[in-house]
Short mmCIF file of C-alpha atoms in Angstrom, two decimals:
data_model
loop_
_atom_site.label_atom_id
_atom_site.label_comp_id
_atom_site.label_asym_id
_atom_site.label_seq_id
_atom_site.Cartn_x
_atom_site.Cartn_y
_atom_site.Cartn_z
CA ALA D 1 -12.61 -12.24 -2.69
CA GLN D 2 -11.64 -9.27 -4.78
CA SER D 3 -8.43 -9.27 -6.78
CA VAL D 4 -6.49 -6.63 -8.65
CA SER D 5 -4.39 -7.27 -11.74
CA GLN D 6 -1.76 -4.99 -13.16
CA HIS D 7 -0.81 -6.23 -16.57
CA ASN D 8 2.70 -4.90 -16.88
CA HIS D 9 5.34 -5.73 -14.30
CA HIS D 10 7.97 -3.50 -15.86
CA VAL D 11 7.77 -0.56 -18.24
CA ILE D 12 10.74 1.25 -19.70
CA LEU D 13 10.26 4.42 -21.66
CA SER D 14 12.01 7.64 -22.56
CA GLU D 15 11.30 11.10 -21.25
CA ALA D 16 8.37 12.83 -22.94
CA ALA D 17 6.82 9.51 -23.90
CA SER D 18 3.24 8.81 -22.90
CA LEU D 19 2.52 6.31 -20.16
CA GLU D 20 -0.47 4.08 -19.63
CA LEU D 21 -0.62 1.44 -16.91
CA GLY D 22 -3.41 -1.07 -16.89
CA CYS D 23 -5.40 -2.12 -13.85
CA ASN D 24 -8.32 -4.52 -13.71
CA TYR D 25 -10.20 -5.70 -10.69
CA SER D 26 -12.66 -8.44 -9.98
CA TYR D 27 -15.58 -7.31 -7.86
CA GLY D 28 -19.14 -6.76 -8.96
CA GLY D 29 -20.27 -4.21 -6.43
CA THR D 30 -19.40 -0.64 -5.60
CA VAL D 31 -15.68 0.00 -5.36
CA ASN D 32 -13.32 2.77 -4.44
CA LEU D 33 -10.23 2.86 -6.65
CA PHE D 34 -6.77 4.21 -5.97
CA TRP D 35 -3.39 4.59 -7.56
CA TYR D 36 -0.42 4.83 -5.25
CA VAL D 37 3.17 5.56 -6.21
CA GLN D 38 6.33 4.43 -4.45
CA TYR D 39 9.47 6.33 -5.40
CA PRO D 40 12.78 4.54 -4.85
CA GLY D 41 13.42 4.17 -1.14
CA GLN D 42 10.23 5.94 -0.15
CA HIS D 43 6.83 4.98 1.15
CA LEU D 44 3.59 4.79 -0.77
CA GLN D 45 1.94 8.06 -1.67
CA LEU D 46 -1.51 8.57 -3.08
CA LEU D 47 -1.56 9.68 -6.72
CA LEU D 48 -5.30 9.80 -7.23
CA LYS D 49 -8.54 8.16 -6.22
CA TYR D 50 -12.01 7.53 -7.55
CA PHE D 51 -15.08 7.23 -5.37
CA SER D 52 -17.94 8.45 -7.54
CA GLY D 53 -18.89 11.01 -10.17
CA ASP D 54 -16.73 11.83 -13.18
CA PRO D 55 -14.98 8.61 -14.20
CA LEU D 56 -11.97 10.60 -15.41
CA VAL D 57 -9.96 11.47 -12.34
CA LYS D 58 -7.06 13.88 -12.26
CA GLY D 59 -4.33 13.43 -9.71
CA ILE D 60 -1.07 14.98 -8.75
CA LYS D 61 1.96 15.42 -11.00
CA GLY D 62 -0.06 15.34 -14.21
CA PHE D 63 -1.46 11.85 -13.75
CA GLU D 64 -5.01 10.89 -14.55
CA ALA D 65 -7.01 7.69 -14.52
CA GLU D 66 -10.21 6.57 -16.13
CA PHE D 67 -12.72 4.28 -14.47
CA ILE D 68 -14.53 2.11 -16.98
CA LYS D 69 -17.11 0.18 -15.02
CA SER D 70 -18.06 -2.15 -17.86
CA LYS D 71 -14.47 -3.26 -18.19
CA PHE D 72 -13.69 -3.33 -14.47
CA SER D 73 -10.70 -1.18 -15.29
CA PHE D 74 -8.96 1.84 -13.81
CA ASN D 75 -6.02 2.64 -16.06
CA LEU D 76 -3.46 5.26 -15.17
CA ARG D 77 -2.13 7.69 -17.75
CA LYS D 78 0.34 10.51 -18.12
CA PRO D 79 0.81 12.25 -21.48
CA SER D 80 4.48 13.07 -21.07
CA VAL D 81 6.67 11.41 -18.44
CA GLN D 82 9.75 12.79 -16.77
CA TRP D 83 12.78 11.06 -15.35
CA SER D 84 11.40 11.81 -11.87
CA ASP D 85 8.40 9.56 -12.61
CA THR D 86 10.64 6.53 -12.21
CA ALA D 87 8.87 4.60 -9.47
CA GLU D 88 6.65 1.64 -8.75
CA TYR D 89 2.94 2.19 -9.26
CA PHE D 90 0.23 0.30 -7.42
CA CYS D 91 -3.42 0.08 -8.23
CA ALA D 92 -5.67 -0.64 -5.25
CA VAL D 93 -9.33 -1.40 -4.76
CA LYS D 94 -11.50 -1.03 -1.71
CA ALA D 95 -14.77 -2.90 -1.83
CA ALA D 96 -16.94 -3.78 1.14
CA GLY D 97 -15.25 -3.05 4.41
CA ASN D 98 -12.04 -1.15 4.75
CA LYS D 99 -9.51 -3.49 3.25
CA LEU D 100 -7.42 -2.23 0.38
CA THR D 101 -6.43 -4.91 -2.09
CA PHE D 102 -3.33 -4.00 -4.05
CA GLY D 103 -2.21 -5.09 -7.46
CA GLY D 104 1.26 -6.52 -7.91
CA GLY D 105 2.72 -3.19 -8.92
CA THR D 106 4.34 -1.92 -12.10
CA ARG D 107 7.91 -0.74 -12.06
CA VAL D 108 8.37 2.21 -14.39
CA LEU D 109 11.81 3.30 -15.51
CA VAL D 110 12.05 6.56 -17.40
CA LYS D 111 15.28 6.98 -19.29
CA PRO D 112 16.63 10.53 -19.44
CA ASP S 1 1.14 16.83 10.89
CA ALA S 2 4.14 14.51 10.94
CA GLY S 3 2.33 11.76 9.11
CA VAL S 4 2.46 8.13 10.06
CA ILE S 5 5.60 7.38 12.04
CA GLN S 6 7.26 3.98 12.10
CA SER S 7 10.23 2.70 14.00
CA PRO S 8 12.74 1.36 13.53
CA ARG S 9 13.34 2.19 9.88
CA HIS S 10 15.70 -0.74 9.51
CA GLU S 11 16.05 -3.89 11.56
CA VAL S 12 18.53 -6.71 11.13
CA THR S 13 18.15 -9.68 13.41
CA GLU S 14 18.97 -13.34 13.63
CA MET S 15 16.55 -16.14 13.12
CA GLY S 16 14.71 -17.01 16.32
CA GLN S 17 14.85 -13.53 17.80
CA GLU S 18 11.81 -11.49 18.68
CA VAL S 19 11.14 -8.46 16.51
CA THR S 20 8.85 -5.58 17.46
CA LEU S 21 7.80 -2.98 14.93
CA ARG S 22 6.13 0.23 16.05
CA CYS S 23 3.69 2.62 14.50
CA LYS S 24 2.19 5.96 15.44
CA PRO S 25 -0.80 6.81 13.25
CA ILE S 26 -1.85 10.29 12.25
CA SER S 27 -3.62 11.95 15.14
CA GLY S 28 -7.37 11.58 14.92
CA HIS S 29 -7.31 8.66 12.54
CA ASP S 30 -9.56 5.84 13.67
CA TYR S 31 -8.18 3.11 11.42
CA LEU S 32 -4.73 1.58 11.47
CA PHE S 33 -3.42 -0.98 9.00
CA TRP S 34 -0.33 -3.17 8.90
CA TYR S 35 0.97 -4.30 5.49
CA ARG S 36 3.88 -6.42 4.38
CA GLN S 37 5.67 -5.90 1.08
CA THR S 38 7.84 -8.56 -0.54
CA MET S 39 9.09 -9.10 -4.05
CA MET S 40 7.26 -12.39 -4.30
CA ARG S 41 3.88 -11.45 -2.86
CA GLY S 42 3.69 -7.69 -3.33
CA LEU S 43 1.71 -5.68 -0.79
CA GLU S 44 -0.39 -7.72 1.61
CA LEU S 45 -2.69 -6.50 4.35
CA LEU S 46 -1.86 -8.28 7.58
CA ILE S 47 -4.33 -6.77 10.04
CA TYR S 48 -6.30 -3.63 10.66
CA PHE S 49 -7.76 -1.91 13.70
CA ASN S 50 -10.71 0.39 14.21
CA ASN S 51 -10.68 2.46 17.38
CA ASN S 52 -7.90 0.26 18.75
CA VAL S 53 -9.87 -2.95 18.21
CA PRO S 54 -8.57 -5.56 15.73
CA ILE S 55 -11.21 -5.98 13.03
CA ASP S 56 -9.64 -8.33 10.51
CA ASP S 57 -6.47 -10.32 11.10
CA SER S 58 -7.02 -12.83 8.32
CA GLY S 59 -3.85 -11.69 6.62
CA MET S 60 -1.58 -12.50 9.55
CA PRO S 61 0.57 -15.33 8.21
CA GLU S 62 0.80 -17.49 11.31
CA ASP S 63 0.80 -17.52 15.08
CA ARG S 64 4.30 -16.12 15.20
CA PHE S 65 2.81 -12.77 14.23
CA SER S 66 0.81 -10.67 16.65
CA ALA S 67 -0.35 -7.07 16.67
CA LYS S 68 -1.67 -4.81 19.37
CA MET S 69 -3.02 -1.32 19.63
CA PRO S 70 -3.08 -0.36 23.31
CA ASN S 71 -4.20 3.20 22.55
CA ALA S 72 -5.18 5.46 19.68
CA SER S 73 -1.64 6.66 19.07
CA PHE S 74 0.40 3.49 19.14
CA SER S 75 0.48 0.04 17.61
CA THR S 76 3.00 -2.78 17.54
CA LEU S 77 3.55 -5.72 15.24
CA LYS S 78 5.53 -8.49 16.84
CA ILE S 79 7.18 -11.51 15.28
CA GLN S 80 8.30 -14.23 17.67
CA PRO S 81 10.31 -16.18 16.73
CA SER S 82 11.44 -14.52 13.53
CA GLU S 83 12.42 -16.51 10.44
CA PRO S 84 14.36 -15.52 7.30
CA ARG S 85 11.15 -15.66 5.22
CA ASP S 86 9.80 -12.82 7.34
CA SER S 87 12.29 -10.48 5.70
CA ALA S 88 10.24 -7.75 4.06
CA VAL S 89 9.24 -4.12 4.33
CA TYR S 90 6.44 -3.64 6.83
CA PHE S 91 4.22 -0.63 6.33
CA CYS S 92 1.78 0.93 8.71
CA ALA S 93 -1.06 3.09 7.37
CA SER S 94 -3.89 5.03 8.93
CA SER S 95 -7.13 6.56 7.74
CA LEU S 96 -9.67 8.91 9.22
CA ARG S 97 -12.90 6.98 8.93
CA ALA S 98 -14.56 4.20 7.04
CA GLY S 99 -15.91 4.57 3.54
CA GLU S 100 -14.38 7.10 1.22
CA GLU S 101 -11.12 7.56 3.04
CA THR S 102 -7.57 7.50 1.83
CA GLN S 103 -5.01 5.48 3.70
CA TYR S 104 -1.80 7.32 4.53
CA PHE S 105 1.30 5.21 4.67
CA GLY S 106 4.32 5.43 6.91
CA PRO S 107 7.90 5.12 5.64
CA GLY S 108 8.06 1.42 6.44
CA THR S 109 10.39 -0.78 8.44
CA ARG S 110 12.82 -2.80 6.38
CA LEU S 111 13.33 -6.09 8.21
CA LEU S 112 16.10 -8.54 7.45
CA VAL S 113 16.17 -11.82 9.33
CA LEU S 114 19.43 -13.69 8.93
#
């Protein structure tokens, strides 16, 4: 069965700092990759997704992620965070079938 | 489109009571998913439907949990009897088709079983 690992459970940083969240998955076949964000008290929203093509994917709110197949990784990045980026971020993988497998999430706190 | 609609948004009940959570997927979406989110276990897929038919219920924790989708616009997740360890946020999501499709999540139902 596939699994998804997010290395950091909590990240605290200041506004304007750069953010990178790690995500690794275990599945040898073709995958679809997603990053979802959950703002405090809200539901999950899609940040970006990768299905095929350019491994560098740009999403909403200045986020991007890079798919590195050889490393089974799909790390999320943002060059300069804002206080409003405080949220929990989930990496998710869809392999065969339609089941999304989520990572454990990373709570990001941006200090103003 | 109103997005995925869930009700109630909050539910507080006593152990042993029956709990029914409701979901209305986005119109035209063929897939519906039920997830549970807890601090300990994160986000877990409980069950999903395709065209109202349950496809994979391997994530349903035990027989106390059941889910139905009587039509394309409505699904329920029922817990009977409820236990304190069922306390969690339950999310419903829907997607248009198989393959390269994004799942759209509802606002969730926050369940507390006392």
